[in-house]
mmCIF file of C-alpha atoms in Angstrom:
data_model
loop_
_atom_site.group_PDB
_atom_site.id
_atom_site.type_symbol
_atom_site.label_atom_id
_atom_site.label_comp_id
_atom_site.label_asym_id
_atom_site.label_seq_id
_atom_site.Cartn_x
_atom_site.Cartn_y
_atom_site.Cartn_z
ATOM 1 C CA UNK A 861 0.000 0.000 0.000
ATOM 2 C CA UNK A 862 1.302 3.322 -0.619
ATOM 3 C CA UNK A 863 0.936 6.394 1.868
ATOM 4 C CA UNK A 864 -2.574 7.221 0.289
ATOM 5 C CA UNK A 865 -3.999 4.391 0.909
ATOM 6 C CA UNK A 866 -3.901 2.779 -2.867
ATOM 7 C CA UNK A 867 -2.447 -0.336 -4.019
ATOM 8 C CA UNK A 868 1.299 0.224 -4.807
ATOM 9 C CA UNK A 869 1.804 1.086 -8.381
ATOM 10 C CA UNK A 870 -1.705 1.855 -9.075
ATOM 11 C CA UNK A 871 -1.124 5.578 -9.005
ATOM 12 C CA UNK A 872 2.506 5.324 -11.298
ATOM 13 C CA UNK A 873 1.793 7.923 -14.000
ATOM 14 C CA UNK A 874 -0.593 10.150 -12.353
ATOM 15 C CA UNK A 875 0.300 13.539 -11.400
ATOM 16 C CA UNK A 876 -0.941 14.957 -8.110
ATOM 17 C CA UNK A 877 -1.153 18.337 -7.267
ATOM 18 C CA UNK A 878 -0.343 19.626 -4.087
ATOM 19 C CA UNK A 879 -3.982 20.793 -2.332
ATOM 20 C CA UNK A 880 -1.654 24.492 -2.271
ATOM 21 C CA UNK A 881 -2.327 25.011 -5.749
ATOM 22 C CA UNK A 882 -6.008 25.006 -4.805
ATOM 23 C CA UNK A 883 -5.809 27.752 -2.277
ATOM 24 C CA UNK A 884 -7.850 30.982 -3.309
ATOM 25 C CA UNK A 885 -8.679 28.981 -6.766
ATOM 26 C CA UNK A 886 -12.467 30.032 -7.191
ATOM 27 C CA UNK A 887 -15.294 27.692 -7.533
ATOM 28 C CA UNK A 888 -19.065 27.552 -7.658
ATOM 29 C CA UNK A 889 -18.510 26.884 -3.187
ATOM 30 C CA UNK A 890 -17.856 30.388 -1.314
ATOM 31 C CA UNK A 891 -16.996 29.331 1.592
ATOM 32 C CA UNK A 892 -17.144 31.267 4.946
ATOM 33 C CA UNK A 893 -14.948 30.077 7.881
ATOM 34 C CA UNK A 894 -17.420 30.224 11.065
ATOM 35 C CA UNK A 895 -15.689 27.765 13.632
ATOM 36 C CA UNK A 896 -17.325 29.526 16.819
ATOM 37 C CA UNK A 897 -20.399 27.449 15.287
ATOM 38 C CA UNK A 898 -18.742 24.166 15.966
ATOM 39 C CA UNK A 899 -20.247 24.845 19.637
ATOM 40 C CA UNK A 900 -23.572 24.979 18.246
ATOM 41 C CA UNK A 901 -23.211 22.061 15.820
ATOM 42 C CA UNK A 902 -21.339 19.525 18.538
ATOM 43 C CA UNK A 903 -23.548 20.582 21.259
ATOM 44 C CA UNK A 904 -26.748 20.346 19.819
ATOM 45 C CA UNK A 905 -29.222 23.002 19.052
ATOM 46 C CA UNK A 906 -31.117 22.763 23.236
ATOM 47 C CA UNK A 907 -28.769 22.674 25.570
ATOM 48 C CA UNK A 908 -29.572 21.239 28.889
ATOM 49 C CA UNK A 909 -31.433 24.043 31.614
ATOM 50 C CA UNK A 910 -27.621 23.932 33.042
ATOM 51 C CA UNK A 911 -25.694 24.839 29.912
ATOM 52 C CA UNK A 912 -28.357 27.184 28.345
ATOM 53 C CA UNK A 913 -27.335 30.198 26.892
ATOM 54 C CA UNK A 914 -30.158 32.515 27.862
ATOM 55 C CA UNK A 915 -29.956 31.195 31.940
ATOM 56 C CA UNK A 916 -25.979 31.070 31.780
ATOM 57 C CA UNK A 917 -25.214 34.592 30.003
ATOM 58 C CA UNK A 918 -27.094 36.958 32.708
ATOM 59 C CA UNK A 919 -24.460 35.318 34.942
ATOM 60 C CA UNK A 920 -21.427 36.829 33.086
ATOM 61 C CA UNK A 921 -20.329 40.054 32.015
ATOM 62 C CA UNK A 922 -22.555 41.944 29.478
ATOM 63 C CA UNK A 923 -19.743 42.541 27.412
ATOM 64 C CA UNK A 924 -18.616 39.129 27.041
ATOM 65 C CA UNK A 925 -22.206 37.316 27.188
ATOM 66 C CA UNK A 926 -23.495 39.989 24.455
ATOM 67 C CA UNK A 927 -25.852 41.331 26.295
ATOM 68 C CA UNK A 928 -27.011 45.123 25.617
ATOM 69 C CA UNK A 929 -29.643 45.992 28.248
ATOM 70 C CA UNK A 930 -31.142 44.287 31.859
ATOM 71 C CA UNK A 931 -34.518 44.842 33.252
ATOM 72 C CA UNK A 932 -36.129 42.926 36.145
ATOM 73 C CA UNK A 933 -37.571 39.839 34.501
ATOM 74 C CA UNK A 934 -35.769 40.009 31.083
ATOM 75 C CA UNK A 935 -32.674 41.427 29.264
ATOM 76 C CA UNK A 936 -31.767 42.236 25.688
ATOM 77 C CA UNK A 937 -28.582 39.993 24.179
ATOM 78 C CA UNK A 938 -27.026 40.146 20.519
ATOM 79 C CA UNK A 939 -27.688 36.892 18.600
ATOM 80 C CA UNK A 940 -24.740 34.900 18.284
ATOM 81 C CA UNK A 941 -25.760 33.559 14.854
ATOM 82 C CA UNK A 942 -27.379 36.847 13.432
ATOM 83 C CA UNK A 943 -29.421 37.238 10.476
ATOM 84 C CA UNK A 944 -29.025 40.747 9.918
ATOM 85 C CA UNK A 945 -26.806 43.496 11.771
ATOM 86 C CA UNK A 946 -27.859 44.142 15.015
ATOM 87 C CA UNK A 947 -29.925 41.168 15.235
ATOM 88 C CA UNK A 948 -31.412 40.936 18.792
ATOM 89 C CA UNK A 949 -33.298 38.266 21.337
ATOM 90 C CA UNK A 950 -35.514 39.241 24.259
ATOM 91 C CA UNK A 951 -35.527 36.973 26.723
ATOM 92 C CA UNK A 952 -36.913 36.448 30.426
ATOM 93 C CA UNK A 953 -34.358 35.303 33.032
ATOM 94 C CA UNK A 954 -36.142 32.411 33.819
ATOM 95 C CA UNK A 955 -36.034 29.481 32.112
ATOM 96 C CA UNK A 956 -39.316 28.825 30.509
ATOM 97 C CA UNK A 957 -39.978 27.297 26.946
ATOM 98 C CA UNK A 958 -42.892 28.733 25.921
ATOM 99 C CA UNK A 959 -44.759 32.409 25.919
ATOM 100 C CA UNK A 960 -48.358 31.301 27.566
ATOM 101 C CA UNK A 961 -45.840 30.153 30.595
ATOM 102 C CA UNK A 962 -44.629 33.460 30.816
ATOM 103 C CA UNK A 963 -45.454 35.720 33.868
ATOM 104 C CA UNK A 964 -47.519 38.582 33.265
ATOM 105 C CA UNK A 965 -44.639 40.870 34.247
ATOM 106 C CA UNK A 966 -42.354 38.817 31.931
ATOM 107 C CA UNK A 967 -45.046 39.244 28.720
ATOM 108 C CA UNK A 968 -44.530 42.600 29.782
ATOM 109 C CA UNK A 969 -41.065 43.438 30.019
ATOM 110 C CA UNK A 970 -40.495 41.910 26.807
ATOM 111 C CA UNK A 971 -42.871 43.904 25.155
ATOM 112 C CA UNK A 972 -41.114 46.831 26.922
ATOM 113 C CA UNK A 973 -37.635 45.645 26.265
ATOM 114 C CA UNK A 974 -38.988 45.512 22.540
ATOM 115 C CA UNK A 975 -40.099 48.753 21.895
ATOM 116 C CA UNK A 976 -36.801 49.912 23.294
ATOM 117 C CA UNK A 977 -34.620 48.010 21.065
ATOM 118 C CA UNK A 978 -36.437 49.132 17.993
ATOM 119 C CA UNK A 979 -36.259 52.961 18.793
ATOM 120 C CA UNK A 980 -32.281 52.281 19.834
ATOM 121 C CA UNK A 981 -31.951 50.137 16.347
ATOM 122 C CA UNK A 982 -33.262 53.098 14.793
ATOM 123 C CA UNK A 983 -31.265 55.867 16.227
ATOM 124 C CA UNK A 984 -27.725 53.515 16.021
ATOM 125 C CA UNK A 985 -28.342 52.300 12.714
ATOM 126 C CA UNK A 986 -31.052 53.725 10.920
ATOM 127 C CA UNK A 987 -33.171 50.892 10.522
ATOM 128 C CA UNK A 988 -36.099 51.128 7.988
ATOM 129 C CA UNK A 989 -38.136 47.975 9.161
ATOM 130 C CA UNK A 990 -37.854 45.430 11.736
ATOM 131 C CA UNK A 991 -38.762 41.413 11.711
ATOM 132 C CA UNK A 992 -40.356 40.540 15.155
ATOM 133 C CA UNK A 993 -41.075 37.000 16.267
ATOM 134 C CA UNK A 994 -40.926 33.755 18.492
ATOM 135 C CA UNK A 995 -40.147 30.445 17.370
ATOM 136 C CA UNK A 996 -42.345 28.295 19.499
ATOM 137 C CA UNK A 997 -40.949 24.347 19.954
ATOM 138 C CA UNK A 998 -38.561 22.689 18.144
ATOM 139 C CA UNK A 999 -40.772 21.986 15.321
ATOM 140 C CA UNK A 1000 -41.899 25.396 14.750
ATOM 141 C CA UNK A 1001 -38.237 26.181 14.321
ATOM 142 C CA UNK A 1002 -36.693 27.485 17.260
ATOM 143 C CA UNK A 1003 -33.205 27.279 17.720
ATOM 144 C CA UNK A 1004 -33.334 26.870 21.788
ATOM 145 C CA UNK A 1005 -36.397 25.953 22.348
ATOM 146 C CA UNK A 1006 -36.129 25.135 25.939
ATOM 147 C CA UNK A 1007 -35.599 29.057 26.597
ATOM 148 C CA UNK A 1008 -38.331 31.297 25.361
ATOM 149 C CA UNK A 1009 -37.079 34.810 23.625
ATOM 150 C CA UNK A 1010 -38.032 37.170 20.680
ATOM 151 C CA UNK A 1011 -36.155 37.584 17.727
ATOM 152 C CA UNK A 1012 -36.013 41.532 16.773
ATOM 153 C CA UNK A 1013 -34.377 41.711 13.190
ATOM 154 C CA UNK A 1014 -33.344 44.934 11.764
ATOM 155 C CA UNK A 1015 -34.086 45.565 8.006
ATOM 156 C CA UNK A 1016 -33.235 47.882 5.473
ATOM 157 C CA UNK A 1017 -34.473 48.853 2.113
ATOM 158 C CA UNK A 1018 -31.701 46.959 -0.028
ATOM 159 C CA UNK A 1019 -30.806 44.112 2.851
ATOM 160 C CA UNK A 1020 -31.728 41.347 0.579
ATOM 161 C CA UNK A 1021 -29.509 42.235 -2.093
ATOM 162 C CA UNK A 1022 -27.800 39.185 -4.371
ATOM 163 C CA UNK A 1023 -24.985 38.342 -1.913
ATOM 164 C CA UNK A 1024 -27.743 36.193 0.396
ATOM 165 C CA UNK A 1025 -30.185 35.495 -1.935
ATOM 166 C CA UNK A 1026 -27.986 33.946 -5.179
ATOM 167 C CA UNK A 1027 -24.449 33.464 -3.225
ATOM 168 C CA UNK A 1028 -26.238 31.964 -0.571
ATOM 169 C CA UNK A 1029 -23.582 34.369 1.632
ATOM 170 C CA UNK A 1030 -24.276 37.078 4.182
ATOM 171 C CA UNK A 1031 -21.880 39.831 4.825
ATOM 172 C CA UNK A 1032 -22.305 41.875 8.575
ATOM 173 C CA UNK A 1033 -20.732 45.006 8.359
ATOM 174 C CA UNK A 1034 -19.375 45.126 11.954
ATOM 175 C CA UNK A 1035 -18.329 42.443 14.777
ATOM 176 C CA UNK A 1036 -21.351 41.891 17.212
ATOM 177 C CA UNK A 1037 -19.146 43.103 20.198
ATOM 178 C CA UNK A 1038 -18.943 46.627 18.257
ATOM 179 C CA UNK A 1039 -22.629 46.373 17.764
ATOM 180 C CA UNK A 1040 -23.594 45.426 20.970
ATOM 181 C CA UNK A 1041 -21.132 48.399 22.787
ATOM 182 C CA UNK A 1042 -23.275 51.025 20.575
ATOM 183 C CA UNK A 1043 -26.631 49.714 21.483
ATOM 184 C CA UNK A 1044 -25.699 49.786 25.271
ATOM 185 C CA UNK A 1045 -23.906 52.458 24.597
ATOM 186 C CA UNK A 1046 -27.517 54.347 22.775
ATOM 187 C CA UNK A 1047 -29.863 52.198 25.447
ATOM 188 C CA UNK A 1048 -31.687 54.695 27.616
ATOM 189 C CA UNK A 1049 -30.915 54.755 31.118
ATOM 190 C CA UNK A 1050 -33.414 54.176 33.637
#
């Protein structure tokens, strides 16, 4: 056997080129390295109530947990896997899965928490339109669905442009740590 694996002599003849003279060659693949998703993809898409996102990241710094803004019974946190700038969750501190188990108070900050985030979305990044939703169970498509939380996505008048839609790419114009420090920084004080 020879080091690749093949019968000896089976490969006398062929030239092999080096994977180098591949590098940067373009094909109908653009590929985008992401490997802070390997997390998401090894760990599964629910964590356990123990490793959950939403219940660990109040318990950290805001700066390093993404978070932009804290009320009493929620908070405001970038989304780790955006699908627009400035791409934000909602969610209540405790760990509930589903919005009819949510407190009255809870309903209520979110709502509150909500409005906020769009006027501050506006005034950072002049944001023509928003996306606002829940992803109710597994099957309906949310990502953690053992942790309830709204998705607010900003949108803008050319967002879905022919970089997402044909390339099947999506290109963020700033790191979410610099988005997150201007929405705190923009978030009205109480």
């Amino acid at each position: 056997m020879s080091a690749l694996g093949f019968p000896e002599g089976e490969l006398d003849g062929l030239e092999i080129e080096p994977s180098t003279d591949f590098a940067g060659v373009p094909d109908s693949f653009q590929r985008l390295w992401t490997p802070h998703r390997m997390a998401y993809i090894q760990d599964g898409q629910d964590p356990a109530a123990d490793a959950c996102p939403f219940c660990v990241g109040p318990t950290m710094d805001d700066e390093k947990s993404l978070i932009v803004a804290r009320g009493e019974h929620a908070f405001v946190v970038m989304n780790l896997y955006p699908y627009n700038s400035g791409h934000l969750l909602v969610c209540p501190y405790r760990h509930v899965a589903m919005y009819d188990e949510a407190t009255e108070d809870e309903v209520l900050e979110i709502a509150h928490l909500t409005q906020t985030a769009m006027r501050v979305l506006r005034e950072v990044s002049n944001v023509d339109g928003f996306n606002i939703g829940m992803n109710q169970g597994r099957l309906a498509g949310a990502g953690i669905a053992g942790h309830l939380h709204q998705h607010i996505v900003p949108r803008w008048q050319f967002d879905a442009n022919f970089f997402p839609i044909i390339a099947k790419t999506k290109a963020f114009p700033s790191l979410l740590g610099e988005t997150r420090q201007a929405l705190a920084d923009a978030w009205p004080r109480a």
